[in-house]
Amino acid sequence: MLENLDHVGIATGDLDGAVEHYRRAFGIEPTHRETIEDQGVEEVLFQVGTSFIQLLRALGPDTPVGRFLARRGGGVHHVGYRVDDVAATLARFEAMGIPMVDRSPRRGSRGTTVAFVHPKGFGGVLVELVEEPAP
Ligand code: CO
């Protein structure tokens, strides 16, 4: 079940510069910073209400975000939807024939469980399913 908009993932070639821009423009402070090696990114999260703005930098050119930046420059990279059960949502999408990037859930930042859905499944938007860690 879809519970909330979890985050908007924004790719940038200058993470510290982008963090500073969001801080100053919106008067908000970053709440989390983490490197996710297997996604090839370093991210900074700003919590806004119950959702996040997620600024992403590529760990190298040969990563999904690195290739995105080379092809398109900085901008919106993906949208994270918070669901109560990523595995069940994956199974539902596969049954519906929605193409997946991830065949099984994996670890995201903040201890979340995540899975990416192919942009072809949602009108050109890369979708990330996000399940909060158990309390
Ligand atoms: Co994300």
PDB file of C-alpha atoms and ligand atoms in Angstrom:
ATOM      1  CA  MET A   1       0.000   0.000   0.000  1.00  0.00           C
ATOM      2  CA  LEU A   2       1.262   3.482  -0.879  1.00  0.00           C
ATOM      3  CA  GLU A   3       1.588   5.514   2.303  1.00  0.00           C
ATOM      4  CA  ASN A   4       3.359   8.733   1.436  1.00  0.00           C
ATOM      5  CA  LEU A   5       5.678  10.557  -0.900  1.00  0.00           C
ATOM      6  CA  ASP A   6       9.029   9.613   0.666  1.00  0.00           C
ATOM      7  CA  HIS A   7      11.471  11.759  -1.281  1.00  0.00           C
ATOM      8  CA  VAL A   8      12.399  13.505  -4.471  1.00  0.00           C
ATOM      9  CA  GLY A   9      15.903  12.444  -5.576  1.00  0.00           C
ATOM     10  CA  ILE A  10      17.850  15.256  -7.224  1.00  0.00           C
ATOM     11  CA  ALA A  11      21.169  14.603  -8.953  1.00  0.00           C
ATOM     12  CA  THR A  12      23.864  17.251  -8.731  1.00  0.00           C
ATOM     13  CA  GLY A  13      27.457  17.590  -9.820  1.00  0.00           C
ATOM     14  CA  ASP A  14      28.152  19.783  -6.777  1.00  0.00           C
ATOM     15  CA  LEU A  15      26.638  18.238  -3.655  1.00  0.00           C
ATOM     16  CA  ASP A  16      28.049  20.700  -1.127  1.00  0.00           C
ATOM     17  CA  GLY A  17      27.034  23.630  -3.315  1.00  0.00           C
ATOM     18  CA  ALA A  18      23.510  22.240  -3.686  1.00  0.00           C
ATOM     19  CA  VAL A  19      23.217  21.635   0.070  1.00  0.00           C
ATOM     20  CA  GLU A  20      24.263  25.209   0.732  1.00  0.00           C
ATOM     21  CA  HIS A  21      21.778  26.495  -1.838  1.00  0.00           C
ATOM     22  CA  TYR A  22      18.854  24.608  -0.285  1.00  0.00           C
ATOM     23  CA  ARG A  23      19.940  25.707   3.218  1.00  0.00           C
ATOM     24  CA  ARG A  24      20.022  29.348   2.283  1.00  0.00           C
ATOM     25  CA  ALA A  25      17.075  29.410  -0.112  1.00  0.00           C
ATOM     26  CA  PHE A  26      14.627  27.549   2.154  1.00  0.00           C
ATOM     27  CA  GLY A  27      16.214  28.137   5.563  1.00  0.00           C
ATOM     28  CA  ILE A  28      16.364  24.388   6.219  1.00  0.00           C
ATOM     29  CA  GLU A  29      19.137  22.212   7.633  1.00  0.00           C
ATOM     30  CA  PRO A  30      20.243  18.815   6.336  1.00  0.00           C
ATOM     31  CA  THR A  31      19.107  15.945   8.573  1.00  0.00           C
ATOM     32  CA  HIS A  32      21.127  13.039   7.192  1.00  0.00           C
ATOM     33  CA  ARG A  33      24.184  12.318   5.055  1.00  0.00           C
ATOM     34  CA  GLU A  34      25.150   8.843   3.867  1.00  0.00           C
ATOM     35  CA  THR A  35      27.189   7.075   1.205  1.00  0.00           C
ATOM     36  CA  ILE A  36      25.436   4.106  -0.406  1.00  0.00           C
ATOM     37  CA  GLU A  37      28.238   2.221  -2.141  1.00  0.00           C
ATOM     38  CA  ASP A  38      26.076  -0.251  -4.035  1.00  0.00           C
ATOM     39  CA  GLN A  39      24.001   2.582  -5.530  1.00  0.00           C
ATOM     40  CA  GLY A  40      27.166   4.565  -6.281  1.00  0.00           C
ATOM     41  CA  VAL A  41      25.901   7.691  -4.529  1.00  0.00           C
ATOM     42  CA  GLU A  42      26.438   9.990  -1.609  1.00  0.00           C
ATOM     43  CA  GLU A  43      23.198  11.600  -0.472  1.00  0.00           C
ATOM     44  CA  VAL A  44      22.089  14.404   1.790  1.00  0.00           C
ATOM     45  CA  LEU A  45      18.516  14.456   3.095  1.00  0.00           C
ATOM     46  CA  PHE A  46      16.484  17.450   4.198  1.00  0.00           C
ATOM     47  CA  GLN A  47      13.364  16.394   6.060  1.00  0.00           C
ATOM     48  CA  VAL A  48      10.314  18.420   5.029  1.00  0.00           C
ATOM     49  CA  GLY A  49       7.210  17.392   6.964  1.00  0.00           C
ATOM     50  CA  THR A  50       7.135  13.595   6.692  1.00  0.00           C
ATOM     51  CA  SER A  51       9.059  13.553   3.394  1.00  0.00           C
ATOM     52  CA  PHE A  52      12.595  14.335   2.259  1.00  0.00           C
ATOM     53  CA  ILE A  53      14.466  16.255  -0.378  1.00  0.00           C
ATOM     54  CA  GLN A  54      17.342  13.953  -1.362  1.00  0.00           C
ATOM     55  CA  LEU A  55      20.375  15.545  -2.997  1.00  0.00           C
ATOM     56  CA  LEU A  56      22.602  12.992  -4.760  1.00  0.00           C
ATOM     57  CA  ARG A  57      26.155  13.036  -5.992  1.00  0.00           C
ATOM     58  CA  ALA A  58      27.688  10.229  -8.053  1.00  0.00           C
ATOM     59  CA  LEU A  59      30.643   8.336  -6.562  1.00  0.00           C
ATOM     60  CA  GLY A  60      32.041   7.981 -10.093  1.00  0.00           C
ATOM     61  CA  PRO A  61      31.192   8.457 -13.776  1.00  0.00           C
ATOM     62  CA  ASP A  62      30.343   4.763 -14.271  1.00  0.00           C
ATOM     63  CA  THR A  63      27.382   4.745 -11.873  1.00  0.00           C
ATOM     64  CA  PRO A  64      23.681   5.279 -12.635  1.00  0.00           C
ATOM     65  CA  VAL A  65      23.734   8.861 -11.305  1.00  0.00           C
ATOM     66  CA  GLY A  66      27.131   9.525 -12.950  1.00  0.00           C
ATOM     67  CA  ARG A  67      25.734   8.467 -16.327  1.00  0.00           C
ATOM     68  CA  PHE A  68      22.567  10.511 -15.710  1.00  0.00           C
ATOM     69  CA  LEU A  69      24.633  13.626 -14.957  1.00  0.00           C
ATOM     70  CA  ALA A  70      26.785  13.126 -18.069  1.00  0.00           C
ATOM     71  CA  ARG A  71      23.708  12.653 -20.255  1.00  0.00           C
ATOM     72  CA  ARG A  72      21.312  15.231 -18.817  1.00  0.00           C
ATOM     73  CA  GLY A  73      23.124  17.362 -16.262  1.00  0.00           C
ATOM     74  CA  GLY A  74      21.704  17.962 -12.803  1.00  0.00           C
ATOM     75  CA  GLY A  75      17.998  17.603 -12.149  1.00  0.00           C
ATOM     76  CA  VAL A  76      15.260  15.366 -10.823  1.00  0.00           C
ATOM     77  CA  HIS A  77      16.566  11.791 -10.955  1.00  0.00           C
ATOM     78  CA  HIS A  78      13.838   9.757  -9.263  1.00  0.00           C
ATOM     79  CA  VAL A  79      10.788   9.869  -7.002  1.00  0.00           C
ATOM     80  CA  GLY A  80      10.634   7.740  -3.849  1.00  0.00           C
ATOM     81  CA  TYR A  81       7.223   6.386  -2.823  1.00  0.00           C
ATOM     82  CA  ARG A  82       6.832   5.079   0.731  1.00  0.00           C
ATOM     83  CA  VAL A  83       5.024   1.752   0.873  1.00  0.00           C
ATOM     84  CA  ASP A  84       4.289  -0.516   3.821  1.00  0.00           C
ATOM     85  CA  ASP A  85       5.860  -3.573   2.159  1.00  0.00           C
ATOM     86  CA  VAL A  86       8.421  -3.318  -0.660  1.00  0.00           C
ATOM     87  CA  ALA A  87       8.523  -7.082  -1.326  1.00  0.00           C
ATOM     88  CA  ALA A  88       4.736  -7.290  -1.645  1.00  0.00           C
ATOM     89  CA  THR A  89       4.671  -4.226  -3.916  1.00  0.00           C
ATOM     90  CA  LEU A  90       7.413  -5.755  -6.109  1.00  0.00           C
ATOM     91  CA  ALA A  91       5.396  -8.958  -6.432  1.00  0.00           C
ATOM     92  CA  ARG A  92       2.278  -6.972  -7.311  1.00  0.00           C
ATOM     93  CA  PHE A  93       4.128  -4.943  -9.968  1.00  0.00           C
ATOM     94  CA  GLU A  94       5.709  -8.068 -11.478  1.00  0.00           C
ATOM     95  CA  ALA A  95       2.277  -9.694 -11.681  1.00  0.00           C
ATOM     96  CA  MET A  96       1.048  -6.571 -13.492  1.00  0.00           C
ATOM     97  CA  GLY A  97       3.977  -6.726 -15.925  1.00  0.00           C
ATOM     98  CA  ILE A  98       5.526  -3.477 -14.710  1.00  0.00           C
ATOM     99  CA  PRO A  99       9.252  -3.648 -15.548  1.00  0.00           C
ATOM    100  CA  MET A 100      11.579  -3.552 -12.560  1.00  0.00           C
ATOM    101  CA  VAL A 101      15.196  -2.498 -12.141  1.00  0.00           C
ATOM    102  CA  ASP A 102      15.487  -4.545  -8.920  1.00  0.00           C
ATOM    103  CA  ARG A 103      14.153  -8.085  -8.762  1.00  0.00           C
ATOM    104  CA  SER A 104      14.381  -8.138  -4.981  1.00  0.00           C
ATOM    105  CA  PRO A 105      14.450  -5.510  -2.229  1.00  0.00           C
ATOM    106  CA  ARG A 106      17.768  -4.063  -1.122  1.00  0.00           C
ATOM    107  CA  ARG A 107      19.077  -1.764   1.560  1.00  0.00           C
ATOM    108  CA  GLY A 108      18.582   2.007   1.200  1.00  0.00           C
ATOM    109  CA  SER A 109      19.723   4.911   3.363  1.00  0.00           C
ATOM    110  CA  ARG A 110      18.464   5.422   6.953  1.00  0.00           C
ATOM    111  CA  GLY A 111      18.044   1.653   7.288  1.00  0.00           C
ATOM    112  CA  THR A 112      15.207   1.598   4.784  1.00  0.00           C
ATOM    113  CA  THR A 113      14.421  -1.240   2.376  1.00  0.00           C
ATOM    114  CA  VAL A 114      14.137  -0.115  -1.233  1.00  0.00           C
ATOM    115  CA  ALA A 115      13.633  -1.304  -4.813  1.00  0.00           C
ATOM    116  CA  PHE A 116      13.804   0.613  -8.094  1.00  0.00           C
ATOM    117  CA  VAL A 117      11.132   0.340 -10.788  1.00  0.00           C
ATOM    118  CA  HIS A 118      12.072   0.901 -14.435  1.00  0.00           C
ATOM    119  CA  PRO A 119      11.044   4.322 -15.807  1.00  0.00           C
ATOM    120  CA  LYS A 120       9.069   2.521 -18.543  1.00  0.00           C
ATOM    121  CA  GLY A 121       6.707   1.384 -15.786  1.00  0.00           C
ATOM    122  CA  PHE A 122       5.696   4.902 -14.781  1.00  0.00           C
ATOM    123  CA  GLY A 123       5.679   7.149 -17.801  1.00  0.00           C
ATOM    124  CA  GLY A 124       9.400   7.883 -17.881  1.00  0.00           C
ATOM    125  CA  VAL A 125       9.790   8.463 -14.146  1.00  0.00           C
ATOM    126  CA  LEU A 126      12.332   6.339 -12.265  1.00  0.00           C
ATOM    127  CA  VAL A 127      10.420   5.190  -9.180  1.00  0.00           C
ATOM    128  CA  GLU A 128      11.969   3.981  -5.937  1.00  0.00           C
ATOM    129  CA  LEU A 129       9.838   2.035  -3.464  1.00  0.00           C
ATOM    130  CA  VAL A 130      10.823   2.802   0.129  1.00  0.00           C
ATOM    131  CA  GLU A 131       9.887   0.889   3.268  1.00  0.00           C
ATOM    132  CA  GLU A 132      10.717   2.386   6.652  1.00  0.00           C
ATOM    133  CA  PRO A 133      12.798   0.302   9.052  1.00  0.00           C
ATOM    134  CA  ALA A 134      10.859  -1.512  11.746  1.00  0.00           C
ATOM    135  CA  PRO A 135      10.697   0.736  14.850  1.00  0.00           C
TER     136      PRO A 135
HETATM  137 CO    CO B   1      16.196   7.690  -3.452  1.00  0.00          CO
END
